[in-house]
Structures are given as structure tokens and as C-alpha cells.
Coordinates of C-alpha atoms in Angstrom, one line a residue:
X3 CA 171.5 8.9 186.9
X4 CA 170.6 7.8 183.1
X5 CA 171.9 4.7 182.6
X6 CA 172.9 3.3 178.9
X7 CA 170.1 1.8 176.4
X8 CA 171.6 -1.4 176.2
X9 CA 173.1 -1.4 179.5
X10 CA 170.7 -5.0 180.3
X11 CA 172.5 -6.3 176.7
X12 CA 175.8 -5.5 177.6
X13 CA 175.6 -7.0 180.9
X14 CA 173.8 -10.2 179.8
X15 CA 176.5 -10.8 177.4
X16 CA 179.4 -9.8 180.5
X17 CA 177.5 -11.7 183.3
X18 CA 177.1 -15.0 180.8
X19 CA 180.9 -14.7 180.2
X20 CA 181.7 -14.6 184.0
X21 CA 179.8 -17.8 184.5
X22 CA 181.1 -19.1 182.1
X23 CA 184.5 -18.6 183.4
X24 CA 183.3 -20.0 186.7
X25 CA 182.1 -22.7 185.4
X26 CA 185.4 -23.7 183.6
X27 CA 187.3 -22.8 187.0
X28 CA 185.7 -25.3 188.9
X29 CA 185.7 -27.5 186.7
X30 CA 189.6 -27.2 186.8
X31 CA 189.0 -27.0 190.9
X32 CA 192.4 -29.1 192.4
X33 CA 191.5 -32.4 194.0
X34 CA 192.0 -31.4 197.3
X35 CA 188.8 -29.0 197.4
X36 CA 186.2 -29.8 199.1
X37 CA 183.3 -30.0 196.9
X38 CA 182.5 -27.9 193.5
X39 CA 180.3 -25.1 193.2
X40 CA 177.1 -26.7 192.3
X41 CA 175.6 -25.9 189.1
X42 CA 172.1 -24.8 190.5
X43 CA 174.3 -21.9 191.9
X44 CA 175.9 -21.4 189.1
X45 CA 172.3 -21.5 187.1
X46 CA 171.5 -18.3 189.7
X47 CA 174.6 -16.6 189.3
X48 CA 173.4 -16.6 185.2
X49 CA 170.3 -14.7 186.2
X50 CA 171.0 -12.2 189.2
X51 CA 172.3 -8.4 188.3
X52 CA 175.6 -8.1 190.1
X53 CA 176.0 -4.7 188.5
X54 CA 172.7 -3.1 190.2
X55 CA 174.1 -4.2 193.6
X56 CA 177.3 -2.0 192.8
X57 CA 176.4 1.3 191.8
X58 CA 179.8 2.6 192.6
X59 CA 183.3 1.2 194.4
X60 CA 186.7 1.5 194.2
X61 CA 189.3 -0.1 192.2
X62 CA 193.3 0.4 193.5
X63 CA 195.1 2.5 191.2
X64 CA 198.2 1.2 189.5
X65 CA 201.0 3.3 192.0
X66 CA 200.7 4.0 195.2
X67 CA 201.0 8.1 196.5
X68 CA 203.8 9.4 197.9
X69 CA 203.4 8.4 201.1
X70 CA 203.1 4.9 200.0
X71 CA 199.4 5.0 200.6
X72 CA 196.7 3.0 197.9
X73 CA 194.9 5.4 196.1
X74 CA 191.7 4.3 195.3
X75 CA 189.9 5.7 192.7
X76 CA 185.9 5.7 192.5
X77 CA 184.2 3.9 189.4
X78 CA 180.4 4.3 188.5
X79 CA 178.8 4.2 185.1
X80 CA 178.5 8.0 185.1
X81 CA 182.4 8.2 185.4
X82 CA 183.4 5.2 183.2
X83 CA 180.6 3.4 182.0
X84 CA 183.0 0.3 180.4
X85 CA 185.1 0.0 183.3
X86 CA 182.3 0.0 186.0
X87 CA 180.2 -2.9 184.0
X88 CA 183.5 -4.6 183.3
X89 CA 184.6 -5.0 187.0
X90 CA 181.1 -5.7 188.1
X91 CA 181.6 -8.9 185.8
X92 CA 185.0 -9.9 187.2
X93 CA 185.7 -12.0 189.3
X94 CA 187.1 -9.7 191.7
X95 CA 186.1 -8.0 195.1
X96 CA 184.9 -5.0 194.5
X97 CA 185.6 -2.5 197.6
X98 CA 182.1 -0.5 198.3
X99 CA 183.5 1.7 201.9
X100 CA 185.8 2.5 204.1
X101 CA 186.3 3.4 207.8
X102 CA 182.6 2.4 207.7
X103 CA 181.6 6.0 205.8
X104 CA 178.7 6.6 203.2
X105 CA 179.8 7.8 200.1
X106 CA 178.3 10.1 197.7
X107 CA 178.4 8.4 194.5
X108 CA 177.3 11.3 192.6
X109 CA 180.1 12.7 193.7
X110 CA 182.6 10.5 194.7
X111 CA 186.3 11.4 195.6
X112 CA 189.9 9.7 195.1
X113 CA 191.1 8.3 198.1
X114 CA 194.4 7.5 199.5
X115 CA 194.6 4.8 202.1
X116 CA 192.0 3.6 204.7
X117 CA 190.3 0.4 205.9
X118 CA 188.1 -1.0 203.9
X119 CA 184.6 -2.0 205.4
X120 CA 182.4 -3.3 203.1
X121 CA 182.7 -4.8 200.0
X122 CA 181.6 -6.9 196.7
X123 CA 183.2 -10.2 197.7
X124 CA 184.5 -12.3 194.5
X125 CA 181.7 -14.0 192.6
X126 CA 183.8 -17.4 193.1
X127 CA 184.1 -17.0 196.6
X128 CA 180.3 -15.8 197.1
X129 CA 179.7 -19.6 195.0
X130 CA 182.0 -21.6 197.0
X131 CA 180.5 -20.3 200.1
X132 CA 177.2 -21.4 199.5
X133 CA 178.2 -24.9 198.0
X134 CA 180.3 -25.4 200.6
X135 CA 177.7 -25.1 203.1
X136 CA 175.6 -28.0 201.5
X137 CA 172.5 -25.6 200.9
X138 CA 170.0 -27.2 198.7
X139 CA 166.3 -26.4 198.1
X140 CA 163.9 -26.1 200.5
X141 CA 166.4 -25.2 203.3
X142 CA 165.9 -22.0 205.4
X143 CA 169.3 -19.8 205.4
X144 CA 170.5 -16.9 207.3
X145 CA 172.7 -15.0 205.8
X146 CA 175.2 -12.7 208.6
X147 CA 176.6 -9.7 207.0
X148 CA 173.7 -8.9 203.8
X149 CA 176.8 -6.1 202.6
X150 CA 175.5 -5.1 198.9
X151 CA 173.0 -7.7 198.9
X152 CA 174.6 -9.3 196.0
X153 CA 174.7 -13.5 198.1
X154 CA 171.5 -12.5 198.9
X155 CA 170.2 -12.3 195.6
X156 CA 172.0 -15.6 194.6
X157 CA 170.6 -17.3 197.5
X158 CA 166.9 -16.1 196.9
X159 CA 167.1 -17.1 192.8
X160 CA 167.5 -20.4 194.0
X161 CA 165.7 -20.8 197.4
X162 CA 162.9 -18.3 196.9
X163 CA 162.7 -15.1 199.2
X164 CA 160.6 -16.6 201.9
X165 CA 163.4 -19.3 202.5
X166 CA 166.1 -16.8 203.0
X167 CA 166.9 -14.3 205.8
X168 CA 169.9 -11.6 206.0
X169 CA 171.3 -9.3 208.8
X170 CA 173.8 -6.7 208.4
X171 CA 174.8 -4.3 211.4
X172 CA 175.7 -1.2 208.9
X173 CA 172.4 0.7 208.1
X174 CA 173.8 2.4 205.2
X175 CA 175.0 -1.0 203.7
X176 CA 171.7 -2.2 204.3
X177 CA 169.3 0.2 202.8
X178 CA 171.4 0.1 199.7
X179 CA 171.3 -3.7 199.6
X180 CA 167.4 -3.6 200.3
X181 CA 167.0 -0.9 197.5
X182 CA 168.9 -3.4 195.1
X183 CA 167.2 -6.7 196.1
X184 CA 163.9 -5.3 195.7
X185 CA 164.8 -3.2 192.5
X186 CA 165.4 -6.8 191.1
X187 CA 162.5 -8.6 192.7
X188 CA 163.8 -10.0 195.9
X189 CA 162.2 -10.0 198.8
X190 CA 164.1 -11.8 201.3
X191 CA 163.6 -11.0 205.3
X192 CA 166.2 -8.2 206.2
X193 CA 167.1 -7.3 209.5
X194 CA 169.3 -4.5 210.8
X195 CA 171.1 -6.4 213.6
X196 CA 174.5 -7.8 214.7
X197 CA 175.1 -11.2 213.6
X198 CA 176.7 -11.9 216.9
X199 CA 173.6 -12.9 218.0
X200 CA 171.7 -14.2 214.7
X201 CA 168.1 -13.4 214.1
X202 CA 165.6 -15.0 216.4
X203 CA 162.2 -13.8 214.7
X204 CA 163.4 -16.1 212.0
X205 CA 164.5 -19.0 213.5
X206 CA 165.0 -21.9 213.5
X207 CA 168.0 -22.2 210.6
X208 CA 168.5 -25.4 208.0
X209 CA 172.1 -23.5 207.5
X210 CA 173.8 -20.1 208.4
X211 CA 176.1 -18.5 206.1
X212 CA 178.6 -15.9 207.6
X213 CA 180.2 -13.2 205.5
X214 CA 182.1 -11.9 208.3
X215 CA 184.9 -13.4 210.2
X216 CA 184.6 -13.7 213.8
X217 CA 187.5 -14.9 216.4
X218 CA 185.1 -17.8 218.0
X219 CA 181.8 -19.5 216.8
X220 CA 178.9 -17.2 218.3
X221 CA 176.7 -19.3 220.7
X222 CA 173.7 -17.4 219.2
X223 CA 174.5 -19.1 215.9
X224 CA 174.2 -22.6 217.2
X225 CA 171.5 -22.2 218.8
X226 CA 169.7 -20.6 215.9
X227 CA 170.3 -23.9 213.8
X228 CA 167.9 -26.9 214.0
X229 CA 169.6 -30.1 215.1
X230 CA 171.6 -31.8 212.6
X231 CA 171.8 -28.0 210.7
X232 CA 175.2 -26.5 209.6
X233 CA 177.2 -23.5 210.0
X234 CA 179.3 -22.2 207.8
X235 CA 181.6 -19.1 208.9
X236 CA 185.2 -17.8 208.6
X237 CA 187.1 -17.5 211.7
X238 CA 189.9 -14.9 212.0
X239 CA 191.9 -13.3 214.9
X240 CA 194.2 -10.5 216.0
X241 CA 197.1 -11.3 213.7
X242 CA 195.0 -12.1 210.6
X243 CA 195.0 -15.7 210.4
X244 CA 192.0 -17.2 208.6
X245 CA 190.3 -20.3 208.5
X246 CA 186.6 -21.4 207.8
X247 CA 184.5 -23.8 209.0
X248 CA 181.7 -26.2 208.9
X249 CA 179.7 -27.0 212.1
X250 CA 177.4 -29.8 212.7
X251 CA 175.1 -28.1 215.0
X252 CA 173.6 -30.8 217.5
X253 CA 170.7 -28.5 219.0
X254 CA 172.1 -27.8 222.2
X255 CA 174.7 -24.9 221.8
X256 CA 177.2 -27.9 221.0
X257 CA 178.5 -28.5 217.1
X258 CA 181.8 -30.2 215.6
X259 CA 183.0 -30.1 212.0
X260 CA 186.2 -29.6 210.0
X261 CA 188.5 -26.6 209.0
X262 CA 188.1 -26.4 205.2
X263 CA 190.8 -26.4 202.9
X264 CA 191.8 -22.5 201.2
X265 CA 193.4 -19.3 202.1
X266 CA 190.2 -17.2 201.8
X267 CA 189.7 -14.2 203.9
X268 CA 187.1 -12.2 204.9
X269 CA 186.4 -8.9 206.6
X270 CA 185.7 -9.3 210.6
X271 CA 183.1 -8.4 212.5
X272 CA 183.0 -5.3 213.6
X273 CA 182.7 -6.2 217.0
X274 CA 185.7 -8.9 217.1
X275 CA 188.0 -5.9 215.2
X276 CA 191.2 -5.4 216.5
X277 CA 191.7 -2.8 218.8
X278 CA 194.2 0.3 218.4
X279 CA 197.1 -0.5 219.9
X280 CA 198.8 3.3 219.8
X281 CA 202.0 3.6 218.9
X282 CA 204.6 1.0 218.5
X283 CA 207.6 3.1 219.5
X284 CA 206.1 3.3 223.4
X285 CA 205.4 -0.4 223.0
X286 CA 208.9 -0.9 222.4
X287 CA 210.8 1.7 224.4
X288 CA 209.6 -0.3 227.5
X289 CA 211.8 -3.4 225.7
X290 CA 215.2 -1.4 226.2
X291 CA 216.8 -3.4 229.3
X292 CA 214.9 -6.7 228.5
X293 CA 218.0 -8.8 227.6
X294 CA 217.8 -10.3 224.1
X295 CA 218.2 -13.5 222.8
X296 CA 218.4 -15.6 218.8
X297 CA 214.7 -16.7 217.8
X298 CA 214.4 -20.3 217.2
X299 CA 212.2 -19.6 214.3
X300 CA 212.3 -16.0 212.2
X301 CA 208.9 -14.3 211.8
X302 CA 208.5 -14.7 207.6
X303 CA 207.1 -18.3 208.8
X304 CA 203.7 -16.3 209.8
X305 CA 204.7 -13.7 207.2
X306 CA 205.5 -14.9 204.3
X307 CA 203.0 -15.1 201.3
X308 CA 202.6 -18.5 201.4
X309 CA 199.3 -20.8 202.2
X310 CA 201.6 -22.4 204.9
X311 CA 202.2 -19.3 206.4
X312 CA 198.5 -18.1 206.0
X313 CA 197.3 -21.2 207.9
X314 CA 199.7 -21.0 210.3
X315 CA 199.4 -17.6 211.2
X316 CA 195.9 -18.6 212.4
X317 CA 197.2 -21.5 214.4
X318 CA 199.6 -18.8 216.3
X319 CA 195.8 -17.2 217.5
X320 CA 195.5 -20.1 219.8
X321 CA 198.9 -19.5 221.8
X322 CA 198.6 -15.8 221.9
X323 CA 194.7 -14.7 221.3
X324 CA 195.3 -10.7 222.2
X325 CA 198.2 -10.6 220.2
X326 CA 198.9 -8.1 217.0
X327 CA 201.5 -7.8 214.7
X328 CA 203.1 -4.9 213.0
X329 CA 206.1 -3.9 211.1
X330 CA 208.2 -0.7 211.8
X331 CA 211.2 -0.2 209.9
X332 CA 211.4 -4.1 209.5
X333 CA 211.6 -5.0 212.7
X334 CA 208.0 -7.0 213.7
X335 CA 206.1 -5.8 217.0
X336 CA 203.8 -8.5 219.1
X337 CA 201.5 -6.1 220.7
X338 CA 198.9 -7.5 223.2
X339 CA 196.8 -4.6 224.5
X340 CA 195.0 -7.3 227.1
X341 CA 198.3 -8.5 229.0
X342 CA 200.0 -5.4 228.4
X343 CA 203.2 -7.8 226.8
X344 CA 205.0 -7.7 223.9
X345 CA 208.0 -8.9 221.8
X346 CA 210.2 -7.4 219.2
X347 CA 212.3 -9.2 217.0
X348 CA 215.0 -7.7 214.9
X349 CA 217.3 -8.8 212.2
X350 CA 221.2 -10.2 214.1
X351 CA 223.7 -11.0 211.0
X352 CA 221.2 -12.6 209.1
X353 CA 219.0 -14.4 211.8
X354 CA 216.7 -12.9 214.4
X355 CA 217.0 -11.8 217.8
X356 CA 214.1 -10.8 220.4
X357 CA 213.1 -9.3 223.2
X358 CA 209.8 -9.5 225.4
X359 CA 208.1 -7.9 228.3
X360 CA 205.5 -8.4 230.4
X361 CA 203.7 -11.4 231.6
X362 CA 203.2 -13.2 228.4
X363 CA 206.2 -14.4 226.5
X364 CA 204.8 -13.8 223.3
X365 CA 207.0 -14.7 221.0
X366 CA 208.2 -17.7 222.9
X367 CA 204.6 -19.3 222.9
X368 CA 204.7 -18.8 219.0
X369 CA 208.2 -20.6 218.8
X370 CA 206.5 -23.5 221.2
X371 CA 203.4 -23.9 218.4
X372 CA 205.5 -23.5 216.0
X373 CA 208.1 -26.5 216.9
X374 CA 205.0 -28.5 217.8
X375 CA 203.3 -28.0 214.2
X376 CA 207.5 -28.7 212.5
X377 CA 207.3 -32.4 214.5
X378 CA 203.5 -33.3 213.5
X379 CA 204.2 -32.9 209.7
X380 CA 202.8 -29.4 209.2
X381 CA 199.4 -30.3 208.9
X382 CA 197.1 -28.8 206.7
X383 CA 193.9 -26.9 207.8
X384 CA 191.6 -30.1 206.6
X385 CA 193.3 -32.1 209.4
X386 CA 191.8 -30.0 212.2
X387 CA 188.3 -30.4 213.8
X388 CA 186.8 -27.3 216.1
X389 CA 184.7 -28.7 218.8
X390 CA 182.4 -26.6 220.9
X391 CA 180.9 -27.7 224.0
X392 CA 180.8 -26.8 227.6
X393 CA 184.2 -27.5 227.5
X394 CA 184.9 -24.6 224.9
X395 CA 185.8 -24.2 221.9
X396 CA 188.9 -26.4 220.7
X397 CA 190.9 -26.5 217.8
X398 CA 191.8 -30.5 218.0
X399 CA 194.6 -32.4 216.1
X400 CA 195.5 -35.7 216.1
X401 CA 199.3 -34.9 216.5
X402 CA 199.1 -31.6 218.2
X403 CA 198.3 -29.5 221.7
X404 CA 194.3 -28.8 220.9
X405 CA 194.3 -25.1 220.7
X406 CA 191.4 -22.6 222.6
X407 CA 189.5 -20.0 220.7
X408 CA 189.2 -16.8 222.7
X409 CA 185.5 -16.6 224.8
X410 CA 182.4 -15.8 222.9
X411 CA 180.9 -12.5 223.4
X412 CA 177.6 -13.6 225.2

């Protein structure tokens, strides 16, 4: 495809606006962050192309389909050439695939609905990740999850290529990442692999950089990262809860460091994805002669769209791991395909009531986490230190029950 003349004009002029924007965001950054994007980052975010590591995504259209569904409609210079170069200079996540699918973006299609697998994350977000981990010249960074190769890029412009290493376990994600990076002069170490397990021909790390989530620190990760290195990864579970955090890795599979403050999300690994749970009708019908009774606490505290709500949502992965929610004609489903158990809750003259099955009271352990979090003060995210040792790895409060992350996969 042709691109326009003055295509590297019109983006120069886009991309210095962005950073500019960035720049005046952070500067504006609440107190309670933890540290500001750095401005040798923001120096690399002036230089590096976003718009040739997103030939083509998806933008949501502004009503949903009939069936409710998103439809999400394909944007590339060939189809709109202002509003392709326009996003890629937002600061916006740019969706790139879904259900883990190539498209044809000569030929892309409308699509309604679907799970997105890959994407463009936010320009802000890519910035605060990096800051956040306290990268600074001269360090060695792996990169988990390369996606369109667009972090990459920002962490070679300041780094150089030989100091930076990325894995992504989605081949067609990575050749087009690899076709960008190198398009534009990069030439970091890329890997096809699973960042489950990190990337020993490369190691030993100054600082790994996850843009995945995973539902417990990978072992492979710490023992990747030279003593006294950091680790910087989201951590997510069954029910969608979020958190990040930054490890202190001591050199012997052992770290310790803080939840950071935020409501940032990311996409999980594909390997720590939720499983299908079928359908929530048969999960249910098994609840019919379970006795109900009134919910201490109504579901909208893990629902509702607020930061408490986010963070606590993630909490609730410590007392029920397996767990998933869903919604069905507004009445919320715990569904545990491990244990087999679940809970329904449904609306009783303006509270709650619910029922549960099988061997894990599911709902009942939320209520228990929840009144323990009520009486410590509802702590924030910042007040929580992850530990791993042989012990394993705990989620440690001053005022609460220390919470277990589910086993690493090995």
C-alpha cells in the first residue's frame, strides 16, 4: 500500500502533540503516584513511529448491534487515512486482534463482538510502565509480551538494541512487530517464547517488564533477574481484579516489593486465561434446593466502577482463586470450574439473597474478606507487600489475613 507524501510531516507534527500532552499529564500526575514518567522516556517517545507499529486496528463504533454486541470497525490509512494517523497519536489502546486471529488488513472486515488479544496499549501506560520499573541506562530489560513492538521501540531509543530483549508467544504478533522494529532501525533480541518462563539465552536481567497479567509471579522471572534486579508485572485473576507490582528480586527465586497505586489493566497471559465455564443456567439449576439466605454485603462492592471496587475485586482472588463471575439476567454467578462450587445471588426487596453449592462457600469467603478489609480501614493497594519465598507467594497487610496467590505453573 502507497502511503501519503507527507505522511512523516503529518505524524511528526501528531506524535509532537501527543508528547506534549504527556508531558503536561504528568506533570499534573496526583500526589499519590508513584513516580513520574521520566523525561528520557518521554525524549524516546518524541522519536519512535507509533503509527508504523499499527498498520491497522479497530476502533468501537459509536452503538452497539442488535444483539448488544461491540462492533468494531477496521481503520488503516487505505480506509481513512486521518482517522488511522489520528488514533495512532492518541492516547488510546488501539485493539490490533481478536480470539487470537490474523487479519487481512488489505481487507479487513467489521466485526461484532469478540475477545480482544492483542493490542496497542495507551502511550501513557506504555510510559508509566517503564518509569515505574526504575529503568535507566545501561540496564539490560526483558520485555514479556513484544505485542506490536511499539514498548519495544521506546525501550531500545533509549537503551540501545543490544540492551533490550522481547518475547511474545503469538507468532503472527511477532513477525509483524519484528517487521516494524526493524523497518525503523531496531534491532532488539526477539524471541518467540512464552514469558512464563522468561528467556534464558539472554539472561541475566537488570529489570523485566511484563505486558501481560499473570495470576502469580512466574519463578522463571526471578530467577532471570540478577540480585538486587526488579520486576515489574501486572497481576490479574479469574474475576478480573488487577494489581501491579514491583519485586526486589534477591537472586534466589525469592523477591518482595509493593502493590503500586492505579486501576490499570492488562490483557492475561494466555496460559493463566480463564477457562470456559459452559453455561450458567446448569451451574445454577444444581442451586434449586440449596436453601437461601440475605448477603451480608451485595455484589456492586466488586462490581461497581469504582477504584475501590477494582482493587477489591483483586483482593477477592485470594479467598476464592478458581472463581468467575458472570451476570445473567442480573442475577451474578460465582462459578469455580476447579471445586465444582458455586453461588448465586439474586435481588430480595432491595437487598440480596444467595445460594451456594458445593464444597467451597463462595460467596461466604468473599463476605469474610470483605468484613475483614471494612474493619482495617479499606486499605489501598500501596499498603500491600507480595512476598515470595519458599513459603509462597503472599499478599501481606499490616491489618489484614495475608492472602495466597494461586501456584505458579512450573
Amino acid at each position: 500500500m502507497t502511503l501519503p507524501p507527507d505522511l512523516d510531516t503529518d505524524a511528526g507534527a501528531l506524535r509532537a502533540a501527543m508528547v506534549k500532552g504527556l508531558a503536561g499529564a504528568t506533570a499534573d500526575a496526583d500526589a499519590d503516584a508513584r513516580c513520574p514518567v521520566h523525561p528520557a522516556w518521554l525524549a524516546a517517545a518524541e522519536k519512535v513511529p507509533r503509527h508504523a507499529f499499527v498498520p491497522g486496528f479497530y476502533l468501537p463504533a459509536d452503538e452497539p448491534d442488535a444483539q448488544g454486541l461491540t462492533v468494531w470497525e477496521p481503520v488503516t490509512a487505505k480506509l481513512d487515512y486521518g482517522r488511522w494517523l489520528a488514533a495512532a497519536y492518541s492516547d488510546a489502546t488501539l485493539i490490533t486482534q481478536f480470539d487470537g486471529e490474523k487479519t487481512d488488513w488489505e481487507r479487513p472486515a467489521v466485526r461484532h463482538g469478540g475477545a480482544p488479544t492483542s493490542s496497542s496499549t495507551l502511550p501513557s501506560l506504555v510510559l508509566r510502565m517503564w518509569s515505574d520499573a526504575d529503568v535507566v541506562e545501561g540496564h539490560t530489560v526483558l520485555e514479556v509480551g513484544t505485542g506490536t513492538g511499539y514498548s519495544t521501540a521506546l525501550a531500545c531509543e533509549r537503551l540501545g538494541s543490544s540492551h533490550v530483549s522481547s518475547v511474545e508467544v503469538d507468532a503472527v504478533r511477532l513477525e509483524g512487530a519484528a517487521d516494524a522494529l526493524y523497518g525503523c532501525g531496531y534491532t532488539p533480541a526477539l524471541a518467540r517464547a512464552d514469558g512464563l518462563y522468561g528467556y534464558w539465552p539472554e539472561a541475566w536481567f537488570d529489570r523485566i517488564v511484563a505486558a501481560c497479567s499473570f495470576r502469580s509471579v512466574p519463578p522463571a522471572l526471578l530467577s532471570q533477574t540478577r540480585p538486587g534486579g526488579k520486576v515489574l508485572l501486572p497481576l490479574s485473576g479469574w474475576l478480573y481484579g488487577n494489581a501491579r507490582v514491583l519485586l526486589t528480586a534477591a537472586g534466589d527465586g525469592t523477591a518482595e516489593g509493593p502493590l503500586l497505586p492505579g486501576t490499570i489493566s492488562f490483557m492475561p497471559a494466555r496460559a493463566h486465561a480463564a477457562p470456559a465455564y459452559g453455561n450458567p443456567s446448569d451451574w445454577a439449576a444444581g442451586l434449586r434446593e440449596e436453601p437461601p439466605r440475605s448477603a451480608r454485603h451485595a455484589p456492586e462492592r466488586l462490581t461497581a466502577a469504582t477504584e475501590e471496587a477494582f482493587h477489591l475485586r483483586f483482593l477477592a482472588q485470594g479467598a476464592v482463586p478458581d472463581a468467575q463471575l458472570v451476570t445473567v439476567d442480573g442475577a451474578p454467578h460465582l462459578i469455580d470450574v476447579v471445586s465444582g462450587s458455586v453461588a448465586t445471588l439474586t435481588p430480595d426487596s432491595g437487598a440480596w439473597s444467595v445460594r451456594e453449592g458445593g464444597p467451597l462457600k463462595l460467596w461466604s469467603r468473599i463476605e469474610g474478606l470483605i468484613d475483614a478489609f471494612d474493619a482495617a480501614g479499606r486499605p489501598g493497594p500501596e499498603t500491600f507487600t507480595l512476598r515470595v519465598d519458599d513459603d509462597g507467594q503472599r499478599l501481606l497487610h499490616a491489618r489484614l489475613p495475608q492472602l495466597r496467590l494461586p501456584q505458579p505453573v512450573r
